Coordinates of C-alpha atoms and ligand atoms in Angstrom, one line a residue:
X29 CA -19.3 -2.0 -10.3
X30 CA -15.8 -1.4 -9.4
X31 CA -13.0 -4.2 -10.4
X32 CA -9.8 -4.3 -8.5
X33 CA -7.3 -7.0 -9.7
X34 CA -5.0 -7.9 -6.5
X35 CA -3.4 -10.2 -4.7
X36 CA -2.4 -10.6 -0.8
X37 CA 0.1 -7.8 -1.3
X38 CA 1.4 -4.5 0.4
X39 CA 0.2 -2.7 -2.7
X40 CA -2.9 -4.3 -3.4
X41 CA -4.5 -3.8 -0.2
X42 CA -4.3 -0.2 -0.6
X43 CA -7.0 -0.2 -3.2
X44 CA -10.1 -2.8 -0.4
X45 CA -9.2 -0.7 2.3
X46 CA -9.8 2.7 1.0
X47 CA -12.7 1.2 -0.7
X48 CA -13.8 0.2 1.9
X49 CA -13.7 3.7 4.0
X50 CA -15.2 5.1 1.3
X51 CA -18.4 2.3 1.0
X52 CA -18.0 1.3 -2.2
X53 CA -19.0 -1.7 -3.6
X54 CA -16.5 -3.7 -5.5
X55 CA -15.2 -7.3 -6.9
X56 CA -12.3 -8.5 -6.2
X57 CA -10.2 -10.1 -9.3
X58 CA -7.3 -12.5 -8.0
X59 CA -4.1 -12.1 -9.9
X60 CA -2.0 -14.7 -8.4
X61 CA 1.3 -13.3 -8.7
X62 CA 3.2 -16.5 -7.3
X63 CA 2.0 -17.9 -10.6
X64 CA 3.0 -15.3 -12.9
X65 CA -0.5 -14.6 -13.6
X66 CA 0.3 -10.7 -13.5
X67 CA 2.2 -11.4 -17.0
X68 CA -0.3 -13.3 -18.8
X69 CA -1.6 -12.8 -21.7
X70 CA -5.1 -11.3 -20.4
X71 CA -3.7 -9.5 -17.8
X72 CA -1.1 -7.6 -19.6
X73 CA -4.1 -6.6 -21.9
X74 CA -5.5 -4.8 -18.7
X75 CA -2.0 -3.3 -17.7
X76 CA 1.0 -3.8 -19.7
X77 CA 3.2 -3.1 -16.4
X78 CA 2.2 -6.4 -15.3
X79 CA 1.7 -5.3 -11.5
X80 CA -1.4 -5.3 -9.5
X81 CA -2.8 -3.3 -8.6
X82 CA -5.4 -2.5 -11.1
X83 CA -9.3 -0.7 -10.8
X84 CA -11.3 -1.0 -13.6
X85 CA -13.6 1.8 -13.4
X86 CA -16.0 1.4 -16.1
X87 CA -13.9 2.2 -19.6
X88 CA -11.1 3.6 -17.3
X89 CA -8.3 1.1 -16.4
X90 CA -6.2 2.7 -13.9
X91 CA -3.1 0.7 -12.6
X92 CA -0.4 2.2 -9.8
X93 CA -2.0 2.3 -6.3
X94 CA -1.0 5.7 -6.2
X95 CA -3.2 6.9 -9.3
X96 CA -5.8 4.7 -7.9
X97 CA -6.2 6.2 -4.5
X98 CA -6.4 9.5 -6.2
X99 CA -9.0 8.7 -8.5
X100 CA -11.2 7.2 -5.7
X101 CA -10.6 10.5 -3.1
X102 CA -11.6 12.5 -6.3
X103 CA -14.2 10.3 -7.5
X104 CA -15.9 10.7 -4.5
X105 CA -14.1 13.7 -2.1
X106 CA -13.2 11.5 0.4
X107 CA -9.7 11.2 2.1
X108 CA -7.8 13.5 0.5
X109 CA -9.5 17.2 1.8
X110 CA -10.2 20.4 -0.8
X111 CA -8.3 22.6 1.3
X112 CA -5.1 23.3 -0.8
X113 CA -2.7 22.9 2.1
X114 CA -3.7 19.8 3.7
X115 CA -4.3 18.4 0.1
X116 CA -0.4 19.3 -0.7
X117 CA 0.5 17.7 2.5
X118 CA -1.6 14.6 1.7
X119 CA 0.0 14.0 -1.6
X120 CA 3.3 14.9 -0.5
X121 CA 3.4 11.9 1.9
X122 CA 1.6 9.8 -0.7
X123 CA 4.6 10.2 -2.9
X124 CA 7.1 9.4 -0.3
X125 CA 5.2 6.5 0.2
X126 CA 5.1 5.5 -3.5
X127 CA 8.9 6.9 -4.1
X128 CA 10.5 6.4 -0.9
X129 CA 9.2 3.6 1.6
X130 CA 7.5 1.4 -0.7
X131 CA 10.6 1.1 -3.2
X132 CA 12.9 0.8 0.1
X133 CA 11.1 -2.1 2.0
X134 CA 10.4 -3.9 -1.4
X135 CA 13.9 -4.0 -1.8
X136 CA 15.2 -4.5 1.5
X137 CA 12.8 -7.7 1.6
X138 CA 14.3 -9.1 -1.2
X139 CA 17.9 -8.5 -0.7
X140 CA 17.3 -10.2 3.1
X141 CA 14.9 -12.8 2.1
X142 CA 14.6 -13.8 -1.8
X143 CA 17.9 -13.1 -3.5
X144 CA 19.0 -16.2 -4.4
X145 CA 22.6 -14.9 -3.3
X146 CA 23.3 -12.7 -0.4
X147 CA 24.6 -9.2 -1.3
X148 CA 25.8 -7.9 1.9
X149 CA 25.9 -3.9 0.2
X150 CA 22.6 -4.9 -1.0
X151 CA 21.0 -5.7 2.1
X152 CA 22.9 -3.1 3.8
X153 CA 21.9 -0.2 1.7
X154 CA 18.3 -0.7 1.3
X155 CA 18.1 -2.3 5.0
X156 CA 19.7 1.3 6.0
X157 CA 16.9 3.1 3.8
X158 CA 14.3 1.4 4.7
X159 CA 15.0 2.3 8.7
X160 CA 15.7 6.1 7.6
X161 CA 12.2 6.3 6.3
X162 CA 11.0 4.6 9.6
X163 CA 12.7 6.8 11.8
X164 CA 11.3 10.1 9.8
X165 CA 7.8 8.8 9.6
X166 CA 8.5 8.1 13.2
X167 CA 9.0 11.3 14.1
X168 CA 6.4 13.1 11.6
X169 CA 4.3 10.8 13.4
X170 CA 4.8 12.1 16.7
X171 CA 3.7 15.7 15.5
X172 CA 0.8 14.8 13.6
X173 CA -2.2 12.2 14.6
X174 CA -2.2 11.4 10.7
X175 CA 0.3 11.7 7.9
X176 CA -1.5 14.8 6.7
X177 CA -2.3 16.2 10.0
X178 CA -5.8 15.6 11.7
X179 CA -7.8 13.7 9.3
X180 CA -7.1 10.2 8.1
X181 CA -6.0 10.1 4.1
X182 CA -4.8 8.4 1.4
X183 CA -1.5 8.9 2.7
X184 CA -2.3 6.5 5.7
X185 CA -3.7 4.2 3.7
X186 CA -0.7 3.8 1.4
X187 CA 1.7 3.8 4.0
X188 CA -0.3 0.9 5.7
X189 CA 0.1 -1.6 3.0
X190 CA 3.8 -1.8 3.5
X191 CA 3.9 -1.3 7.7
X192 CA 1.2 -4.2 7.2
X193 CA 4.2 -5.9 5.5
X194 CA 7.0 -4.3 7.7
X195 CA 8.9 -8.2 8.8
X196 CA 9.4 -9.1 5.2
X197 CA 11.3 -5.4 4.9
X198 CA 13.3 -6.6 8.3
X199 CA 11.6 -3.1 10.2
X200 CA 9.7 -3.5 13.9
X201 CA 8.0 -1.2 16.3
X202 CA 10.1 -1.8 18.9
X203 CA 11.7 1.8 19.5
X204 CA 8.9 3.6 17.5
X205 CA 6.3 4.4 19.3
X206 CA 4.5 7.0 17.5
X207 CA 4.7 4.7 13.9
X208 CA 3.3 1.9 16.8
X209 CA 0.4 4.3 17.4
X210 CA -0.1 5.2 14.3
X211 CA -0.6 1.4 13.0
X212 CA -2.9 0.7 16.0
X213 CA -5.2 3.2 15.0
X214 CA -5.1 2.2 11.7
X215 CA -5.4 -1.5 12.4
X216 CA -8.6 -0.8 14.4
X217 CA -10.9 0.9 12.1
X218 CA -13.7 -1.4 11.1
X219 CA -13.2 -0.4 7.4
X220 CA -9.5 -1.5 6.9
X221 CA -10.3 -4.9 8.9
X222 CA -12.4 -5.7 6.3
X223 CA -10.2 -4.5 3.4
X224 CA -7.4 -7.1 5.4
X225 CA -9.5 -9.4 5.1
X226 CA -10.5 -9.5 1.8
X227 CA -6.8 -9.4 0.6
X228 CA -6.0 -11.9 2.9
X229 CA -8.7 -14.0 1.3
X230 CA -6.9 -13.8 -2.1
X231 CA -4.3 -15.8 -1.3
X232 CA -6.7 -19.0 -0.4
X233 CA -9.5 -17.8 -2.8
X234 CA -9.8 -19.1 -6.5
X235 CA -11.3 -16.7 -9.2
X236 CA -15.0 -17.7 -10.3
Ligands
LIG11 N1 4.3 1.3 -8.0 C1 3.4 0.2 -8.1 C2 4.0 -1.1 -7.6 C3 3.2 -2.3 -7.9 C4 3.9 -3.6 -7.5 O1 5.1 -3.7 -7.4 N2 3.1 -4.6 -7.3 C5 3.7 -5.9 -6.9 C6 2.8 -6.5 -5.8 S1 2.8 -5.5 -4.4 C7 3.6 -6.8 -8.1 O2 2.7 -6.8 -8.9 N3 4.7 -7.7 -8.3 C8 4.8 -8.6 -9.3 C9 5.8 -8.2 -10.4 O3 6.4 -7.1 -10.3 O4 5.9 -9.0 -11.4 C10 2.1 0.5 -7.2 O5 2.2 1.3 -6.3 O6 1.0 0.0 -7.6

């Protein structure tokens, strides 16, 4: 059985969704993370980082949703193809997910909504990044049905988590229409319903 410590978070519901387009079975571990519980004790045992996500794949721990996605595509040779150009393509948008938007929105969320003072160059620069990265994912987007091309990947899935997330980092639809395809599309496969739904769960949910 598959572990995945989480919480209701843009980078935690990577890990249920793809695990749930792959089939998988897995437990869910809450890490409440508006507790601190990401920097206990036990936890940091798990991954001293202190950030969830994190699989526990038999003897393997593997934290960084990036790493993890990987290892599940591999793992099983689903959503990330063989063929060594769409693969390239594939992880070349996972990384600007992982480098680029998911930095950018984290911190443009925080500057706008949790900064205890406002920082107007703050706000300003990572609010400017943050719609950068929109507007050339908006774009790609309007080439290509997925991130990679014609098949859904990894590289959808970790863009979703923080487009899933996109009012905290301040970014809308409104003049995007292929990113508001895109997100559609993704919103209405069965599989990441039910990975939504079992993140959203961990915010209400107590660990047995
Ligand atoms: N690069 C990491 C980022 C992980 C991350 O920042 N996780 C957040 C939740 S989305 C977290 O654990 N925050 C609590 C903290 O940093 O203490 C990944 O992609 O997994």
């Amino acid at each position: 059985m598959l572990t995945v410590y989480a919480f209701s978070t843009p980078n935690s519901v990577k890990i249920p969704i793809a695990l749930e387009e792959i089939g998988l079975a897995y437990h869910l571990h809450r890490v409440d993370i508006r507790q601190g519980e990401q920097k206990s004790t036990d936890f940091l045992a798990l991954n001293p980082n202190g950030k969830v996500p994190l699989l526990v794949d038999g003897d393997l721990r593997i934290a960084e949703s990036g790493a993890i996605l990987m290892h599940l595509a591999e793992r099983t040779g689903r959503l990330l193809s063989t063929e060594p150009a769409k693969r390239t393509k594939t992880i070349e948008w996972l990384f600007v997910q992982l480098s680029g938007t998911g930095p950018a929105f984290g911190q443009s969320g925080y500057w706008q909504k949790l900064a205890p003072n406002r920082n107007e160059p703050a706000i300003a620069r990572y609010q400017a990044e943050a719609n950068r990265l929109a507007v050339l994912i908006d774009a790609h987007l309007g080439a290509n049905e997925w991130f990679a091309g014609d098949e859904m990947t990894i590289a959808d899935i970790a863009h979703f988590g923080w487009f899933w997330r996109r009012e905290f980092a301040g970014i809308t639809f409104d003049t995007r229409a292929n990113l508001a395809r895109w997100y559609t599309a993704m919103e209405r496969r069965p599989a990441v319903q039910r990975g939504i739904a079992a993140t959203l769960s961990l915010a209400e949910a107590t660990n047995e």
